[in-house]
Tab-separated table of C-alpha atoms in Angstrom:
chain	number	residue	atom	x	y	z
A	6	MET	CA	349.048	33.061	399.675
A	7	LEU	CA	347.565	29.626	398.618
A	8	GLY	CA	348.712	28.233	402.070
A	9	ARG	CA	346.623	31.269	403.859
A	10	ILE	CA	343.511	30.447	401.797
A	11	MET	CA	343.693	26.588	402.454
A	12	GLU	CA	344.263	27.380	406.191
A	13	THR	CA	341.095	29.591	406.269
A	14	ILE	CA	339.031	26.765	404.533
A	15	ILE	CA	340.292	24.007	406.540
A	16	ASN	CA	340.103	25.960	409.936
A	17	ILE	CA	336.927	28.016	409.682
A	18	VAL	CA	334.818	26.922	406.666
A	19	PHE	CA	335.141	23.077	407.157
A	20	PRO	CA	334.172	23.049	410.849
A	21	VAL	CA	331.287	25.490	410.274
A	22	PHE	CA	329.633	23.898	407.448
A	23	GLY	CA	330.590	20.443	408.719
A	24	ILE	CA	328.212	21.074	411.527
A	25	VAL	CA	325.529	22.258	409.344
A	26	LEU	CA	325.991	19.149	407.249
A	27	THR	CA	326.052	16.998	410.332
A	28	GLY	CA	322.560	18.360	411.248
A	29	TYR	CA	321.263	18.007	407.787
A	30	LEU	CA	322.433	14.317	408.153
A	31	ALA	CA	320.859	13.835	411.377
A	32	GLY	CA	317.584	15.013	409.792
A	33	ARG	CA	317.922	12.826	406.810
A	34	PHE	CA	318.575	9.739	408.906
A	35	GLY	CA	315.972	10.445	411.347
A	36	ILE	CA	318.280	10.028	414.357
A	37	LEU	CA	316.645	12.731	416.611
A	38	GLY	CA	312.934	12.562	415.461
A	39	THR	CA	310.711	14.842	413.735
A	40	ALA	CA	310.294	17.484	416.468
A	41	ALA	CA	313.969	17.825	417.186
A	42	ALA	CA	314.472	20.685	414.883
A	43	SER	CA	311.663	22.723	416.532
A	44	ALA	CA	312.935	21.952	420.101
A	45	LEU	CA	316.560	22.867	419.291
A	46	ASN	CA	315.564	26.214	417.739
A	47	ARG	CA	313.371	27.167	420.835
A	48	PHE	CA	316.446	26.108	423.051
A	49	ILE	CA	318.865	28.335	421.159
A	50	PHE	CA	316.350	31.268	420.928
A	51	PHE	CA	315.103	31.185	424.558
A	52	ILE	CA	318.057	29.533	426.520
A	53	ALA	CA	321.444	29.599	424.809
A	54	LEU	CA	321.598	32.691	422.711
A	55	PRO	CA	320.249	35.212	425.425
A	56	PRO	CA	323.046	34.618	427.807
A	57	LEU	CA	325.731	34.704	425.167
A	58	LEU	CA	324.198	38.122	424.019
A	59	PHE	CA	324.010	39.456	427.500
A	60	THR	CA	327.470	38.444	428.510
A	61	PHE	CA	329.092	39.764	425.263
A	62	THR	CA	327.424	43.119	425.512
A	63	ALA	CA	327.713	43.382	429.343
A	64	ARG	CA	331.584	43.025	429.214
A	65	ALA	CA	332.052	45.179	425.861
A	66	PRO	CA	332.406	49.013	426.223
A	67	VAL	CA	329.038	50.454	425.228
A	68	ALA	CA	330.815	52.513	422.158
A	69	GLU	CA	332.024	49.060	420.729
A	70	VAL	CA	328.296	47.808	421.034
A	71	LEU	CA	326.729	51.090	419.601
A	72	ASN	CA	329.147	51.499	416.843
A	73	TRP	CA	326.906	53.845	415.020
A	74	PRO	CA	329.009	54.104	411.490
A	75	PHE	CA	328.770	50.323	411.326
A	76	ILE	CA	325.052	50.453	412.404
A	77	GLY	CA	324.575	53.089	409.776
A	78	VAL	CA	326.182	51.024	407.060
A	79	PHE	CA	324.558	47.793	407.885
A	80	LEU	CA	321.011	49.152	408.425
A	81	GLY	CA	321.282	51.552	405.676
A	82	GLY	CA	322.382	48.694	403.187
A	83	THR	CA	319.297	46.655	404.432
A	84	VAL	CA	316.899	49.549	403.902
A	85	LEU	CA	318.136	50.306	400.481
A	86	THR	CA	317.999	46.463	399.464
A	87	LEU	CA	314.665	46.225	401.006
A	88	ALA	CA	313.303	49.198	399.010
A	89	VAL	CA	314.676	47.557	395.777
A	90	ALA	CA	312.933	44.321	396.766
A	91	LEU	CA	309.759	45.950	397.519
A	92	VAL	CA	309.513	47.622	394.114
A	93	ALA	CA	310.506	44.263	392.402
A	94	GLY	CA	307.912	42.569	394.371
A	95	ARG	CA	305.197	44.794	393.422
A	96	ILE	CA	306.035	45.418	389.866
A	97	PHE	CA	307.782	42.290	388.714
A	98	PHE	CA	305.963	39.665	390.534
A	99	GLY	CA	302.645	41.455	390.996
A	100	HIS	CA	302.576	40.898	394.958
A	101	THR	CA	300.045	42.461	397.238
A	102	PRO	CA	301.817	45.118	399.723
A	103	ALA	CA	301.905	42.529	402.526
A	104	ALA	CA	303.411	39.754	400.306
A	105	ALA	CA	305.969	42.389	398.923
A	106	ILE	CA	307.078	43.045	402.323
A	107	VAL	CA	307.661	39.364	403.035
A	108	HIS	CA	309.474	38.975	399.654
A	109	GLY	CA	311.576	42.081	400.741
A	110	LEU	CA	312.411	40.540	404.000
A	111	ALA	CA	313.868	37.272	402.391
A	112	ALA	CA	316.038	39.554	400.276
A	113	VAL	CA	317.423	41.350	403.306
A	114	PHE	CA	317.388	39.213	406.347
A	115	ALA	CA	320.875	37.925	406.733
A	116	ASN	CA	321.387	34.867	408.950
A	117	THR	CA	323.678	36.670	411.286
A	118	VAL	CA	322.527	34.818	414.379
A	119	TYR	CA	322.705	30.936	413.456
A	120	MET	CA	325.671	31.518	411.010
A	121	GLY	CA	327.278	34.976	411.495
A	122	ILE	CA	328.058	34.526	415.359
A	123	PRO	CA	329.354	30.984	415.008
A	124	LEU	CA	331.412	31.983	411.990
A	125	PHE	CA	333.014	34.931	413.912
A	126	MET	CA	333.386	32.847	417.145
A	127	THR	CA	335.225	30.224	415.171
A	128	ALA	CA	337.559	33.016	413.279
A	129	TYR	CA	338.215	35.267	416.175
A	130	GLY	CA	337.002	33.630	419.324
A	131	PRO	CA	334.611	35.381	421.687
A	132	GLY	CA	336.193	38.664	421.854
A	133	GLY	CA	335.703	39.045	418.086
A	134	THR	CA	331.982	38.533	417.780
A	135	MET	CA	330.742	42.115	418.222
A	136	PRO	CA	330.055	42.784	414.644
A	137	ALA	CA	327.942	39.731	414.252
A	138	ILE	CA	326.151	40.688	417.416
A	139	VAL	CA	325.530	44.196	416.414
A	140	ALA	CA	324.177	43.072	412.976
A	141	SER	CA	321.952	40.530	414.833
A	142	LEU	CA	320.372	43.308	416.760
A	143	CYS	CA	319.908	45.679	413.626
A	144	ASN	CA	318.307	42.556	411.976
A	145	LEU	CA	316.010	42.059	415.004
A	146	ILE	CA	314.759	45.519	414.867
A	147	VAL	CA	314.268	45.233	411.130
A	148	ILE	CA	312.035	42.059	411.573
A	149	GLY	CA	309.954	43.676	414.263
A	150	THR	CA	309.073	46.712	412.176
A	151	VAL	CA	308.531	44.501	409.104
A	152	ILE	CA	305.980	42.514	411.140
A	153	ALA	CA	304.257	45.790	412.220
A	154	ALA	CA	304.267	47.074	408.627
A	155	ILE	CA	302.492	43.854	407.595
A	156	ASP	CA	299.763	44.278	410.278
A	157	VAL	CA	299.402	47.809	409.045
A	158	VAL	CA	298.886	47.011	405.404
A	159	SER	CA	296.778	43.928	406.176
A	160	SER	CA	294.165	45.654	408.324
A	161	ASP	CA	291.631	48.301	407.527
A	162	SER	CA	291.454	49.913	410.839
A	163	VAL	CA	294.957	50.206	412.534
A	164	THR	CA	295.735	53.417	414.601
A	165	ILE	CA	299.183	54.910	414.980
A	166	ARG	CA	299.062	54.150	418.602
A	167	LYS	CA	298.393	50.489	417.939
A	168	ILE	CA	301.171	50.290	415.561
A	169	LEU	CA	303.490	51.696	418.174
A	170	CYS	CA	302.367	49.542	420.818
A	171	ASP	CA	302.461	46.332	418.760
A	172	THR	CA	305.914	47.164	417.464
A	173	LEU	CA	307.149	47.757	421.136
A	174	MET	CA	305.615	44.721	422.348
A	175	SER	CA	307.121	42.732	419.521
A	176	PHE	CA	310.669	44.002	420.771
A	177	ALA	CA	309.922	43.430	424.457
A	178	ARG	CA	308.843	39.790	423.700
A	179	ASN	CA	312.089	39.036	421.791
A	180	PRO	CA	314.491	37.473	424.375
A	181	LEU	CA	317.526	37.928	422.104
A	182	LEU	CA	316.797	41.923	421.903
A	183	MET	CA	316.011	42.200	425.561
A	184	ALA	CA	319.148	40.241	426.502
A	185	ALA	CA	321.471	42.529	424.495
A	186	LEU	CA	319.857	45.592	425.745
A	187	GLY	CA	320.174	44.408	429.355
A	188	GLY	CA	323.901	43.813	428.573
A	189	ILE	CA	324.367	47.321	427.276
A	190	ALA	CA	322.653	48.724	430.287
A	191	PHE	CA	324.918	46.521	432.446
A	192	SER	CA	327.974	47.851	430.908
A	193	PHE	CA	326.822	51.512	430.752
A	194	ALA	CA	326.193	51.247	434.405
A	195	GLY	CA	329.735	49.975	435.166
A	196	PHE	CA	328.568	46.593	436.593
A	197	SER	CA	330.601	43.438	436.609
A	198	ILE	CA	328.944	40.122	436.447
A	199	PRO	CA	329.380	37.975	439.518
A	200	LYS	CA	331.717	35.194	439.045
A	201	PRO	CA	329.053	32.282	439.649
A	202	ALA	CA	326.582	33.996	437.389
A	203	GLU	CA	329.270	34.499	434.681
A	204	ASN	CA	330.324	30.937	434.716
A	205	TYR	CA	326.601	29.657	434.427
A	206	LEU	CA	325.986	32.189	431.615
A	207	ASP	CA	328.959	31.310	429.937
A	208	LEU	CA	328.309	27.662	429.997
A	209	LEU	CA	324.769	28.244	428.484
A	210	GLY	CA	326.143	30.702	425.934
A	211	ALA	CA	328.843	28.209	424.702
A	212	ALA	CA	326.079	25.877	423.483
A	213	ALA	CA	324.598	28.533	421.404
A	214	GLY	CA	327.248	28.474	418.382
A	215	PRO	CA	327.512	24.692	417.580
A	216	THR	CA	323.863	23.962	418.409
A	217	ALA	CA	322.845	26.890	415.973
A	218	LEU	CA	324.704	25.535	413.244
A	219	PHE	CA	323.469	21.987	413.884
A	220	ALA	CA	319.773	22.986	414.047
A	221	MET	CA	320.245	25.189	411.026
A	222	GLY	CA	321.193	21.860	409.031
A	223	LEU	CA	318.288	19.959	410.577
A	224	SER	CA	315.869	22.470	409.665
A	225	LEU	CA	317.012	22.477	406.088
A	226	PHE	CA	316.090	18.749	405.765
A	227	GLY	CA	312.730	18.307	404.154
A	228	GLN	CA	312.292	21.839	403.271
A	229	PRO	CA	310.155	22.021	399.960
A	230	LEU	CA	311.594	23.566	396.926
A	231	ARG	CA	308.067	23.710	395.156
A	232	ALA	CA	308.080	27.311	394.249
A	233	ASP	CA	308.390	29.971	391.469
A	234	MET	CA	312.162	29.272	390.868
A	235	HIS	CA	312.382	32.843	388.854
A	236	GLU	CA	311.430	34.589	391.987
A	237	VAL	CA	313.483	32.333	394.324
A	238	GLY	CA	316.481	33.027	392.050
A	239	TRP	CA	315.976	36.860	392.253
A	240	LEU	CA	315.788	36.671	396.092
A	241	VAL	CA	319.071	34.649	396.382
A	242	ILE	CA	320.787	37.347	394.069
A	243	ALA	CA	319.368	40.112	396.114
A	244	LYS	CA	320.429	38.430	399.432
A	245	LEU	CA	323.957	37.163	398.327
A	246	LEU	CA	325.024	39.867	395.797
A	247	ILE	CA	322.940	43.181	395.942
A	248	HIS	CA	322.645	43.486	399.778
A	249	PRO	CA	326.440	43.194	400.318
A	250	ALA	CA	327.050	45.457	397.348
A	251	LEU	CA	325.023	48.254	398.715
A	252	VAL	CA	326.591	47.849	402.124
A	253	TRP	CA	330.078	48.130	400.666
A	254	LEU	CA	329.101	51.177	398.626
A	255	LEU	CA	327.758	52.842	401.954
A	256	ALA	CA	330.714	51.615	403.782
A	257	VAL	CA	333.496	52.907	401.267
A	258	TYR	CA	331.751	56.116	399.957
A	259	VAL	CA	329.498	57.420	402.764
A	260	PHE	CA	330.648	56.312	405.977
A	261	ALA	CA	334.342	55.619	405.091
A	262	LEU	CA	334.711	52.663	407.527
A	263	ASP	CA	338.288	51.500	408.079
A	264	THR	CA	339.020	48.230	405.948
A	265	GLY	CA	338.448	45.760	408.852
A	266	THR	CA	335.085	47.033	409.907
A	267	MET	CA	333.922	47.455	406.183
A	268	LYS	CA	334.823	43.813	405.516
A	269	ALA	CA	333.072	42.582	408.527
A	270	ALA	CA	329.692	44.632	407.499
A	271	VAL	CA	329.940	43.269	403.875
A	272	PHE	CA	330.451	39.768	404.959
A	273	LEU	CA	327.554	39.751	407.284
A	274	ALA	CA	325.330	41.306	404.837
A	275	ALA	CA	326.359	38.395	402.297
A	276	LEU	CA	325.027	35.678	404.654
A	277	PRO	CA	322.193	33.552	403.361
A	278	SER	CA	318.477	34.235	404.168
A	279	GLY	CA	317.797	33.500	407.899
A	280	ALA	CA	315.063	31.082	409.099
A	281	LEU	CA	313.055	33.735	410.749
A	282	VAL	CA	311.805	34.961	407.438
A	283	TYR	CA	310.151	31.451	407.243
A	284	VAL	CA	308.548	31.927	410.485
A	285	VAL	CA	307.183	35.245	409.532
A	286	ALA	CA	305.803	33.848	406.244
A	287	GLN	CA	304.090	31.005	408.123
A	288	ARG	CA	302.727	33.575	410.688
A	289	PHE	CA	300.854	35.499	407.967
A	290	ASP	CA	300.608	32.570	405.483
A	291	ILE	CA	302.303	34.597	402.842
A	292	LEU	CA	304.819	33.293	400.304
A	293	VAL	CA	305.531	30.338	402.519
A	294	ALA	CA	306.977	27.992	399.771
A	295	ARG	CA	308.972	30.869	398.153
A	296	THR	CA	310.731	31.989	401.424
A	297	SER	CA	311.461	28.344	402.319
A	298	ALA	CA	312.909	27.760	398.980
A	299	ALA	CA	314.980	31.071	399.180
A	300	ILE	CA	316.351	30.111	402.613
A	301	VAL	CA	317.589	26.492	401.247
A	302	VAL	CA	318.864	27.799	397.955
A	303	SER	CA	320.813	30.766	399.344
A	304	THR	CA	322.291	28.603	402.060
A	305	ALA	CA	323.598	25.963	399.718
A	306	ILE	CA	325.011	28.587	397.546
A	307	SER	CA	326.491	30.243	400.443
A	308	VAL	CA	329.073	27.384	400.916
A	309	ILE	CA	330.913	28.838	397.807
A	310	THR	CA	330.177	32.568	398.497
A	311	VAL	CA	330.869	32.574	402.215
A	312	SER	CA	333.936	30.606	401.724
A	313	THR	CA	335.280	33.137	399.052
A	314	LEU	CA	334.444	35.980	401.493
A	315	LEU	CA	336.085	34.388	404.334
A	316	VAL	CA	339.313	34.273	402.637
A	317	TRP	CA	338.840	37.943	401.633
A	318	LEU	CA	337.862	38.768	405.177
A	319	PHE	CA	340.706	37.028	407.038
A	320	ASN	CA	343.365	37.097	404.519
A	321	GLY	CA	343.055	40.369	402.569
């Protein structure tokens, strides 16, 4: 048993967090310059990840991508945790409705894209990444809906039609969501990717995993921790403990998922807060320092929690 634990840590945890640390050290010593993190994040978001999501979903059976019990568990746990965080934000931290929504997003938006997909690729290879991809699509839908909700509570004159249009436009402008939906449509139609295009997309997609981890570490350097640490501590507990616990309850007692699928859902829910939370906070100028601190602290603590869960996931 001890041998399997050490093998998991050495073969999966060390390489993944080693790349994150490499990115952090590159930022610490100024190797790539101050604009590197932004450029790398744009490369990942617009160029590397869309081909990966398209090819993986295009090759997979539609039923594997649209795994409704898994989606129900992950989204259900996310919504329940968001509800708890919204109440906490309003009652215990005295936030406005818009600030409470950003507070809630920090408590539920797991880093399934930059950390989940590379972890599953490292552990299982390209064929085992589908749970992380499906969870990422759920997260993209959540963040699009949250942005629309902030617009609603921040405006005095918003119509239902405008809400729907803005939400749909937010989805349409997201290259990750569109790439995955395109792949699902491709698979549903029974098409196969031509070999030259497949090789091109595979080469681009192969850069997504390690570059995402490196950019994540690079982005963590210099992030301020000047915030209300009581609130940050609560957000970290909600993200790393409450969210996966609620997902586990749904997986076991409501949807009765098989053990492997249940573990994948819980693991993905237990990932730290993703960087897109900070992007949303900056866009609306709401809780910027606190969301930044929550991302940094939850990511640092996740070295321990994710390592523990990896052992449970792959050796249980």
